[in-house]
């Protein structure tokens, strides 16, 4: 309740003071903008501006001059085209469900596009399933959870997901889209056949690997720098009905990582049974449940794991989270295969936990945790997350220096993800940056802060990056954020010149998504 009544009130009050101090006006936007046909869909009232001034991270505040509520992609085209042809182009940023962390969807002194407005009342028109070709055409503003429910009507489903489904299609495709399915099916950007994109020049372009391929590859994982996704054609496959949801507990990182790598690398073997593989480190003080799946472990399960931690003098336990998809018709076949698989793994004896749930219940598991945090007023608080891709060759060094080092004495508990992916499931021509090794790990430090410990968490994130730099661990940030263009140049590496070329071709006036600050100190 403190977070709800103190932090949230303080944040809103601060924003109101900022608005009053700045005496917000429309002076920075060309007045001709309000003579266009889309003028009735552009709002400048305080409520609209405040609604897009922060994001899920709650780490930054950036107030635009206006918000566009489009009813069609053509409205977005009109706005961008007007800015591009103006003598004083203004910044424009698309915003989906507001789940960026560091203000990436902001447009200070410009216009934020409320992408969700495209889908209001038009879900059926913006999600169109092709049963014969097994793909779906979906608006970039649509939530993945809505896409799931619509495709299931036809017995079909996308193959690759994020762990949280209440994100927009265009949003996740602009960064990559990863979860435990990535090791098997690739990230979400590897499951796209075609896009409709509105570029920074106000051009509406359909693109794929065979048509306008440079734009297609740049936009996927491109953080909104080259165009706004208004439609995506996504691969579908037959949908399962049920899931064996499994967690296997480990006490040492070597066995934990070795078993994960076996599970994602064993093509054609019984070990390939898992459709989903993620790993986590559960700190001792965090053995109280998780918003990502609050109902999985019972109280007695937590008691047993806490006892295991105490007896072995550990700071926590590792666990592999797996999922086996199946239908009613193959239940008899799947059960013995799962038993065989578990017999091949080296988890702590008697520490295998299995639940049987529906396919939808498994995919949407995080939403239940969200609802509980919202009830407690602990959802709209700071989230100083850190997400890295770490090469397999250095994951044990990373574990020693970060999990057993920097974070071992941290008073700020949270979710710690650590699971492997296969590089061959990615298309390296796309914009998302990954390490140059065949197997690399996702490290996700997903923590919720109060005003009292926010700076502690930010400092620990900085220490982790400093440790990697000093140790020579060639990581890549996922959901990247850098304060300087030099940092971005290092992030893109050999792709930097291509990034500049694509920016010059498709957004030469630097209109789109300025919140990433990629070129803020370059020109």
Coordinates of C-alpha atoms in Angstrom, one line a residue:
X1 CA 0.0 0.0 0.0
X2 CA 3.0 2.3 0.6
X3 CA 4.0 1.9 -3.0
X4 CA 0.5 2.6 -4.1
X5 CA -0.3 5.6 -2.0
X6 CA 3.2 7.2 -1.8
X7 CA 5.2 6.4 -4.9
X8 CA 2.3 6.5 -7.4
X9 CA 0.9 9.7 -5.9
X10 CA 4.3 11.3 -5.9
X11 CA 4.9 10.4 -9.5
X12 CA 1.6 11.8 -10.7
X13 CA 2.0 15.0 -8.6
X14 CA 5.5 15.5 -10.0
X15 CA 4.2 15.2 -13.6
X16 CA 1.4 17.7 -12.9
X17 CA 4.0 20.2 -11.5
X18 CA 6.1 19.6 -14.7
X19 CA 3.1 20.4 -16.9
X20 CA 2.3 23.5 -14.9
X21 CA 5.9 24.7 -14.9
X22 CA 6.4 24.2 -18.6
X23 CA 3.0 25.8 -19.4
X24 CA 2.6 23.3 -22.2
X25 CA 1.8 24.9 -25.5
X26 CA 1.6 23.8 -29.1
X27 CA 4.4 26.2 -30.2
X28 CA 6.8 23.5 -31.1
X29 CA 4.4 21.7 -33.5
X30 CA 3.5 23.3 -36.8
X31 CA 0.0 24.8 -36.6
X32 CA -0.8 23.4 -40.0
X33 CA -0.8 20.0 -38.3
X34 CA -4.2 20.9 -36.7
X35 CA -5.7 21.7 -40.1
X36 CA -5.2 18.1 -41.4
X37 CA -8.0 15.6 -41.7
X38 CA -6.5 13.8 -38.7
X39 CA -6.7 16.9 -36.5
X40 CA -9.7 15.5 -34.6
X41 CA -7.7 12.5 -33.6
X42 CA -4.8 14.5 -32.1
X43 CA -5.2 15.3 -28.4
X44 CA -3.2 17.8 -26.4
X45 CA -5.1 17.7 -23.1
X46 CA -3.1 16.9 -19.9
X47 CA -4.7 13.5 -19.4
X48 CA -3.7 12.3 -22.8
X49 CA -0.1 13.7 -22.4
X50 CA 0.3 12.2 -19.0
X51 CA -0.9 8.8 -20.1
X52 CA 2.1 8.4 -22.4
X53 CA 4.7 10.3 -20.4
X54 CA 6.0 7.2 -18.6
X55 CA 6.3 3.5 -19.3
X56 CA 6.5 0.2 -17.5
X57 CA 10.0 1.0 -16.4
X58 CA 8.9 4.1 -14.5
X59 CA 12.5 5.3 -14.7
X60 CA 12.0 8.3 -17.1
X61 CA 9.5 11.0 -17.7
X62 CA 9.1 12.5 -21.2
X63 CA 6.0 14.6 -22.1
X64 CA 5.1 15.0 -25.8
X65 CA 3.3 17.9 -27.3
X66 CA 0.4 15.7 -28.6
X67 CA -0.9 12.2 -28.9
X68 CA -2.4 10.7 -32.1
X69 CA -5.2 8.2 -31.7
X70 CA -5.3 6.7 -35.2
X71 CA -8.3 4.7 -36.5
X72 CA -6.4 3.4 -39.6
X73 CA -2.7 3.0 -40.7
X74 CA -3.4 5.9 -43.1
X75 CA -3.7 8.3 -40.2
X76 CA -0.2 7.3 -39.1
X77 CA 1.0 7.8 -42.7
X78 CA -0.5 11.3 -42.8
X79 CA 1.2 12.3 -39.5
X80 CA 4.6 11.0 -40.5
X81 CA 4.4 12.4 -44.0
X82 CA 3.5 15.8 -42.7
X83 CA 6.4 15.8 -40.3
X84 CA 8.8 14.6 -43.0
X85 CA 7.8 17.3 -45.5
X86 CA 7.6 20.1 -42.8
X87 CA 10.3 22.8 -42.7
X88 CA 10.7 21.8 -39.0
X89 CA 10.2 18.0 -38.7
X90 CA 9.1 16.9 -35.3
X91 CA 9.7 13.5 -33.5
X92 CA 7.2 10.7 -33.6
X93 CA 7.1 7.6 -31.5
X94 CA 4.7 4.6 -31.7
X95 CA 3.5 3.3 -28.3
X96 CA 1.8 0.0 -27.8
X97 CA 0.9 -1.2 -24.4
X98 CA 3.6 0.9 -22.7
X99 CA 6.0 -1.9 -21.7
X100 CA 9.3 -0.3 -22.6
X101 CA 11.7 0.2 -19.8
X102 CA 13.8 3.3 -20.5
X103 CA 11.4 5.7 -22.4
X104 CA 12.0 4.1 -25.8
X105 CA 8.4 4.9 -26.8
X106 CA 8.6 8.6 -25.9
X107 CA 8.7 11.7 -28.1
X108 CA 9.7 14.8 -26.2
X109 CA 8.4 17.9 -28.0
X110 CA 6.7 15.7 -30.6
X111 CA 3.8 13.3 -31.1
X112 CA 3.3 9.9 -29.5
X113 CA 1.1 7.5 -31.5
X114 CA -1.3 5.5 -29.4
X115 CA -1.1 2.3 -31.5
X116 CA -3.7 0.5 -29.4
X117 CA -6.3 2.9 -30.9
X118 CA -6.0 1.1 -34.2
X119 CA -7.6 -2.0 -32.7
X120 CA -10.4 -0.4 -30.7
X121 CA -13.5 -2.3 -31.8
X122 CA -11.9 -3.8 -34.8
X123 CA -10.2 -7.0 -33.6
X124 CA -11.8 -9.2 -36.2
X125 CA -10.7 -6.9 -39.0
X126 CA -7.2 -6.7 -37.8
X127 CA -6.6 -10.4 -37.2
X128 CA -7.1 -12.6 -40.3
X129 CA -6.2 -16.3 -40.2
X130 CA -5.3 -18.3 -43.3
X131 CA -6.1 -21.9 -42.5
X132 CA -4.8 -23.2 -45.8
X133 CA -1.4 -21.4 -45.7
X134 CA -1.1 -21.5 -41.9
X135 CA -0.3 -17.9 -41.3
X136 CA -2.1 -14.9 -39.7
X137 CA -2.1 -11.3 -40.8
X138 CA -2.3 -9.2 -37.6
X139 CA -2.2 -5.5 -36.9
X140 CA 0.9 -4.3 -35.2
X141 CA -1.3 -2.8 -32.4
X142 CA -2.8 -6.2 -31.5
X143 CA -1.9 -7.9 -28.2
X144 CA -0.4 -11.4 -28.4
X145 CA -3.0 -12.7 -26.0
X146 CA -5.8 -11.6 -28.4
X147 CA -3.9 -13.2 -31.3
X148 CA -3.7 -16.4 -29.4
X149 CA -7.4 -16.6 -28.7
X150 CA -8.3 -15.8 -32.3
X151 CA -5.9 -18.3 -33.9
X152 CA -7.1 -21.1 -31.5
X153 CA -10.5 -20.8 -33.0
X154 CA -9.0 -22.4 -36.0
X155 CA -6.9 -25.0 -34.1
X156 CA -3.7 -23.0 -34.9
X157 CA -1.2 -21.0 -32.9
X158 CA 2.0 -19.0 -33.4
X159 CA 5.1 -21.0 -32.4
X160 CA 7.2 -18.4 -30.7
X161 CA 6.1 -16.3 -27.7
X162 CA 7.2 -13.9 -25.0
X163 CA 6.6 -14.9 -21.4
X164 CA 4.1 -12.1 -21.0
X165 CA 1.4 -12.0 -23.7
X166 CA -0.2 -8.6 -23.0
X167 CA 2.3 -6.9 -25.3
X168 CA 1.7 -5.6 -28.9
X169 CA 2.8 -7.6 -31.9
X170 CA 4.6 -4.5 -33.3
X171 CA 6.3 -3.9 -30.0
X172 CA 7.9 -7.3 -29.6
X173 CA 8.8 -7.6 -33.2
X174 CA 10.7 -4.3 -32.9
X175 CA 13.0 -5.8 -30.3
X176 CA 13.1 -9.5 -31.0
X177 CA 10.5 -11.4 -28.9
X178 CA 12.1 -14.2 -26.8
X179 CA 11.1 -16.8 -24.3
X180 CA 11.6 -20.5 -23.6
X181 CA 10.4 -21.4 -27.1
X182 CA 13.2 -19.5 -28.8
X183 CA 15.7 -22.3 -28.5
X184 CA 13.4 -24.5 -30.6
X185 CA 11.4 -22.1 -32.9
X186 CA 13.6 -19.0 -32.9
X187 CA 12.6 -15.6 -31.6
X188 CA 9.4 -14.0 -32.8
X189 CA 11.2 -12.1 -35.5
X190 CA 12.3 -15.4 -37.0
X191 CA 8.6 -16.3 -37.4
X192 CA 7.5 -13.4 -39.6
X193 CA 6.8 -13.8 -43.3
X194 CA 5.8 -10.3 -44.3
X195 CA 5.3 -6.8 -42.9
X196 CA 3.5 -3.6 -43.7
X197 CA 5.7 -0.7 -42.6
X198 CA 5.3 3.1 -42.6
X199 CA 8.8 4.6 -42.9
X200 CA 10.2 7.9 -41.6
X201 CA 9.5 9.3 -45.0
X202 CA 5.8 8.6 -44.8
X203 CA 5.9 5.7 -47.2
X204 CA 3.7 2.7 -46.8
X205 CA 5.7 -0.3 -47.9
X206 CA 5.1 -4.0 -47.9
X207 CA 8.2 -6.0 -47.3
X208 CA 9.5 -9.5 -46.8
X209 CA 12.7 -11.5 -47.4
X210 CA 11.9 -11.4 -51.1
X211 CA 10.5 -7.9 -51.4
X212 CA 12.1 -4.7 -50.0
X213 CA 14.2 -7.1 -48.0
X214 CA 16.6 -4.5 -46.6
X215 CA 13.7 -2.8 -44.9
X216 CA 12.2 -6.1 -43.7
X217 CA 15.5 -7.2 -42.0
X218 CA 16.1 -3.7 -40.6
X219 CA 12.7 -3.3 -39.0
X220 CA 12.7 -6.7 -37.3
X221 CA 14.5 -6.0 -34.0
X222 CA 15.1 -2.4 -35.2
X223 CA 13.6 -0.6 -32.2
X224 CA 11.2 1.5 -34.4
X225 CA 14.1 3.3 -36.0
X226 CA 13.2 2.6 -39.6
X227 CA 9.5 2.3 -39.7
X228 CA 6.3 1.6 -37.8
X229 CA 4.9 -1.9 -38.2
X230 CA 1.2 -1.8 -39.0
X231 CA 0.7 -5.4 -40.1
X232 CA 2.7 -8.6 -39.7
X233 CA 2.2 -12.0 -41.3
X234 CA 3.2 -14.6 -38.7
X235 CA 3.7 -18.4 -39.2
X236 CA 1.2 -20.7 -37.5
X237 CA 1.2 -24.3 -36.6
X238 CA -1.3 -26.8 -35.2
X239 CA -2.2 -25.9 -31.6
X240 CA -1.7 -28.3 -28.7
X241 CA -4.4 -28.6 -26.0
X242 CA -2.4 -29.4 -22.9
X243 CA 1.0 -28.9 -21.3
X244 CA 3.1 -30.8 -18.9
X245 CA 4.7 -27.9 -17.0
X246 CA 7.9 -29.0 -15.3
X247 CA 10.4 -27.5 -12.9
X248 CA 13.6 -29.3 -12.0
X249 CA 15.8 -28.1 -9.1
X250 CA 19.6 -27.9 -9.2
X251 CA 22.2 -26.9 -6.7
X252 CA 25.2 -26.3 -8.9
X253 CA 25.5 -24.2 -12.0
X254 CA 27.6 -26.6 -14.0
X255 CA 25.0 -29.4 -14.0
X256 CA 22.2 -26.8 -14.4
X257 CA 23.8 -25.3 -17.6
X258 CA 24.9 -28.7 -19.0
X259 CA 21.4 -30.1 -18.8
X260 CA 19.9 -27.0 -20.4
X261 CA 22.3 -27.2 -23.3
X262 CA 21.4 -30.9 -23.7
X263 CA 17.7 -30.0 -23.9
X264 CA 18.1 -27.4 -26.6
X265 CA 20.8 -29.2 -28.7
X266 CA 19.6 -32.8 -29.0
X267 CA 17.9 -32.7 -32.4
X268 CA 16.0 -35.9 -33.0
X269 CA 16.6 -37.4 -29.6
X270 CA 14.1 -38.0 -26.7
X271 CA 15.8 -35.0 -25.0
X272 CA 14.2 -32.8 -27.7
X273 CA 10.7 -33.4 -26.2
X274 CA 10.6 -30.0 -24.4
X275 CA 8.9 -27.3 -26.5
X276 CA 10.0 -24.7 -24.0
X277 CA 13.2 -24.4 -21.9
X278 CA 14.1 -21.7 -19.5
X279 CA 16.3 -21.6 -16.4
X280 CA 16.2 -19.4 -13.3
X281 CA 18.1 -18.8 -10.1
X282 CA 15.8 -18.5 -7.1
X283 CA 17.5 -16.6 -4.3
X284 CA 16.9 -17.9 -0.7
X285 CA 15.1 -14.7 0.4
X286 CA 13.0 -15.0 -2.8
X287 CA 11.5 -18.4 -2.0
X288 CA 8.2 -16.7 -1.4
X289 CA 6.6 -17.0 -4.9
X290 CA 7.0 -15.2 -8.2
X291 CA 4.7 -12.9 -10.1
X292 CA 5.7 -14.9 -13.2
X293 CA 3.9 -18.0 -12.0
X294 CA 2.7 -17.4 -8.4
X295 CA 0.7 -20.7 -8.1
X296 CA 3.2 -23.2 -9.3
X297 CA 5.0 -24.2 -6.1
X298 CA 3.1 -25.1 -3.0
X299 CA 4.0 -24.0 0.5
X300 CA 5.5 -27.4 1.2
X301 CA 7.6 -27.1 -2.0
X302 CA 9.1 -23.9 -0.8
X303 CA 9.8 -25.4 2.6
X304 CA 11.7 -28.2 1.0
X305 CA 13.7 -25.9 -1.3
X306 CA 14.5 -23.6 1.6
X307 CA 15.7 -26.6 3.6
X308 CA 17.9 -27.6 0.7
X309 CA 19.4 -24.2 0.5
X310 CA 20.1 -24.2 4.3
X311 CA 21.6 -27.7 4.4
X312 CA 23.9 -27.0 1.5
X313 CA 24.8 -23.5 2.6
X314 CA 23.6 -22.1 -0.7
X315 CA 22.5 -18.6 -1.7
X316 CA 19.6 -20.1 -3.6
X317 CA 18.8 -22.8 -6.1
X318 CA 18.7 -23.1 -9.9
X319 CA 15.8 -24.6 -11.7
X320 CA 15.0 -25.6 -15.2
X321 CA 11.5 -24.8 -16.4
X322 CA 10.3 -26.9 -19.2
X323 CA 7.0 -27.5 -21.1
X324 CA 5.9 -30.4 -23.2
X325 CA 2.9 -29.7 -25.4
X326 CA 0.5 -32.4 -26.3
X327 CA -3.1 -33.2 -27.4
X328 CA -5.5 -35.7 -25.9
X329 CA -4.8 -38.1 -28.7
X330 CA -1.1 -38.6 -27.8
X331 CA -1.3 -38.4 -24.0
X332 CA -0.5 -42.1 -23.7
X333 CA 2.6 -41.6 -25.9
X334 CA 3.9 -38.5 -24.2
X335 CA 3.9 -39.7 -20.6
X336 CA 6.5 -42.5 -21.0
X337 CA 8.6 -40.2 -23.2
X338 CA 8.6 -37.6 -20.5
X339 CA 9.6 -40.2 -17.9
X340 CA 12.5 -41.3 -20.1
X341 CA 13.6 -37.7 -20.6
X342 CA 13.6 -36.9 -16.9
X343 CA 15.7 -40.1 -16.3
X344 CA 18.4 -38.6 -18.5
X345 CA 18.8 -35.4 -16.5
X346 CA 20.8 -34.7 -13.4
X347 CA 18.5 -32.6 -11.2
X348 CA 18.4 -33.1 -7.4
X349 CA 16.6 -36.4 -6.8
X350 CA 13.0 -36.0 -5.7
X351 CA 13.0 -32.3 -6.8
X352 CA 11.0 -32.6 -10.0
X353 CA 7.8 -30.7 -9.9
X354 CA 5.1 -31.3 -12.6
X355 CA 1.8 -29.6 -13.2
X356 CA -0.7 -30.4 -16.0
X357 CA -2.4 -27.3 -17.4
X358 CA -4.1 -26.1 -20.6
X359 CA -2.1 -24.6 -23.4
X360 CA -3.6 -21.1 -22.8
X361 CA -3.1 -21.4 -19.0
X362 CA 0.6 -22.0 -19.5
X363 CA 1.2 -19.3 -22.1
X364 CA -0.8 -16.7 -20.1
X365 CA 0.6 -17.7 -16.7
X366 CA 2.3 -14.3 -16.0
X367 CA -1.0 -12.4 -16.2
X368 CA -2.3 -13.9 -13.0
X369 CA 0.8 -12.4 -11.2
X370 CA 0.2 -9.1 -12.8
X371 CA -3.4 -8.9 -11.5
X372 CA -2.2 -9.7 -8.0
X373 CA 0.5 -7.0 -8.1
X374 CA -2.1 -4.5 -9.5
X375 CA -4.3 -5.2 -6.5
X376 CA -1.4 -4.5 -4.2
X377 CA -0.5 -1.3 -6.0
X378 CA 2.9 -2.8 -6.9
X379 CA 2.7 -3.0 -10.7
X380 CA 3.1 0.7 -11.7
X381 CA 6.4 1.1 -9.8
X382 CA 10.0 1.3 -11.1
X383 CA 11.4 -1.7 -12.9
X384 CA 15.1 -1.3 -13.4
X385 CA 15.5 -4.4 -15.5
X386 CA 18.7 -5.6 -17.1
X387 CA 18.6 -8.1 -19.9
X388 CA 21.8 -9.5 -21.5
X389 CA 22.9 -12.1 -24.0
X390 CA 26.0 -13.8 -22.6
X391 CA 28.2 -16.2 -24.7
X392 CA 28.2 -19.8 -23.5
X393 CA 32.0 -19.9 -23.2
X394 CA 31.7 -17.3 -20.4
X395 CA 28.5 -18.2 -18.6
X396 CA 30.3 -19.9 -15.7
X397 CA 32.5 -16.8 -15.2
X398 CA 29.4 -14.7 -15.4
X399 CA 27.7 -16.8 -12.8
X400 CA 30.7 -16.6 -10.5
X401 CA 31.0 -12.8 -10.8
X402 CA 27.4 -11.8 -10.9
X403 CA 25.1 -14.3 -9.2
X404 CA 27.7 -15.6 -6.7
X405 CA 29.4 -12.2 -6.6
X406 CA 27.6 -8.9 -7.1
X407 CA 24.1 -10.2 -6.4
X408 CA 25.0 -12.5 -3.5
X409 CA 24.7 -9.8 -0.8
X410 CA 22.0 -7.8 -2.5
X411 CA 19.1 -6.9 -0.4
X412 CA 17.0 -6.3 -3.6
X413 CA 15.5 -9.7 -4.5
X414 CA 13.9 -10.4 -7.8
X415 CA 13.6 -12.8 -10.7
X416 CA 16.8 -14.0 -12.2
X417 CA 16.6 -15.8 -15.6
X418 CA 19.5 -17.7 -17.2
X419 CA 18.8 -19.9 -20.1
X420 CA 20.4 -20.9 -23.4
X421 CA 19.5 -20.2 -27.0
X422 CA 20.7 -21.6 -30.4
X423 CA 22.2 -19.0 -32.7
X424 CA 21.1 -20.9 -35.8
X425 CA 17.5 -20.1 -34.9
X426 CA 18.2 -16.4 -35.5
X427 CA 18.7 -14.5 -38.7
X428 CA 21.8 -12.4 -38.1
X429 CA 20.8 -10.0 -40.9
X430 CA 18.1 -8.7 -38.7
X431 CA 18.7 -5.8 -36.3
X432 CA 18.7 -7.6 -32.9
X433 CA 22.3 -8.1 -31.8
X434 CA 23.4 -11.5 -30.4
X435 CA 26.8 -12.9 -29.4
X436 CA 29.0 -14.6 -31.9
X437 CA 28.8 -18.1 -30.5
X438 CA 26.6 -21.0 -31.5
X439 CA 25.0 -21.1 -28.0
X440 CA 24.5 -18.1 -25.8
X441 CA 22.5 -17.4 -22.7
X442 CA 19.8 -15.0 -21.8
X443 CA 20.3 -13.3 -18.5
X444 CA 17.3 -11.4 -17.2
X445 CA 17.4 -9.5 -13.9
X446 CA 13.8 -8.6 -13.5
X447 CA 13.3 -6.6 -10.4
X448 CA 10.7 -4.3 -8.9
X449 CA 11.9 -1.3 -6.9
X450 CA 10.7 1.1 -4.3
X451 CA 12.0 4.7 -4.0
X452 CA 14.2 3.4 -1.2
X453 CA 16.1 0.8 -3.2
X454 CA 15.8 2.0 -6.8
X455 CA 19.3 3.5 -6.8
X456 CA 20.8 0.4 -5.3
X457 CA 19.4 -1.7 -8.1
X458 CA 20.6 0.7 -10.8
X459 CA 24.1 0.7 -9.2
X460 CA 24.1 -3.1 -9.2
X461 CA 23.1 -3.2 -12.9
X462 CA 26.1 -0.8 -13.6
X463 CA 28.4 -3.1 -11.6
X464 CA 27.3 -6.1 -13.6
X465 CA 28.1 -4.3 -16.9
X466 CA 31.4 -3.1 -15.5
X467 CA 32.3 -6.6 -14.4
X468 CA 31.6 -7.9 -17.9
X469 CA 33.7 -5.2 -19.5
X470 CA 36.6 -5.8 -17.2
X471 CA 36.4 -9.6 -17.5
X472 CA 36.2 -9.3 -21.3
X473 CA 32.7 -11.0 -21.5
X474 CA 31.4 -9.9 -24.9
X475 CA 27.7 -9.6 -24.0
X476 CA 25.0 -7.9 -26.0
X477 CA 22.1 -6.0 -24.3
X478 CA 18.6 -7.2 -25.1
X479 CA 16.1 -4.4 -24.9
X480 CA 19.2 -2.2 -25.1
X481 CA 19.7 1.2 -23.6
X482 CA 22.9 3.3 -23.8
X483 CA 23.5 6.8 -22.7
X484 CA 25.9 7.7 -25.6
X485 CA 26.2 7.0 -29.3
X486 CA 29.6 5.5 -28.5
X487 CA 27.8 2.8 -26.5
X488 CA 25.4 2.2 -29.4
X489 CA 28.3 1.9 -31.8
X490 CA 29.8 -0.8 -29.7
X491 CA 26.5 -2.5 -29.4
X492 CA 26.0 -2.7 -33.2
X493 CA 29.6 -3.4 -33.9
X494 CA 30.1 -4.3 -37.5
X495 CA 26.5 -3.5 -38.2
X496 CA 26.8 0.1 -37.3
X497 CA 27.5 1.4 -40.8
X498 CA 24.5 -0.6 -42.1
X499 CA 22.4 0.9 -39.3
X500 CA 23.4 4.4 -40.4
X501 CA 22.7 3.6 -44.1
X502 CA 19.2 2.2 -43.3
X503 CA 18.5 5.2 -41.1
X504 CA 19.6 7.6 -43.9
X505 CA 17.4 5.7 -46.4
X506 CA 14.2 5.2 -44.4
X507 CA 14.3 8.0 -41.8
X508 CA 16.7 10.7 -43.0
X509 CA 15.1 13.4 -40.8
X510 CA 15.5 11.3 -37.6
X511 CA 11.8 11.5 -36.9
X512 CA 11.1 8.0 -35.6
X513 CA 11.4 6.7 -32.0
X514 CA 13.8 9.3 -30.6
X515 CA 13.5 7.9 -27.1
X516 CA 16.2 5.3 -27.8
X517 CA 18.7 8.2 -28.1
X518 CA 20.8 6.2 -30.6
X519 CA 21.9 9.2 -32.6
X520 CA 21.4 11.9 -30.0
X521 CA 25.1 12.7 -29.7
X522 CA 26.2 11.6 -33.2
X523 CA 25.1 14.6 -35.2

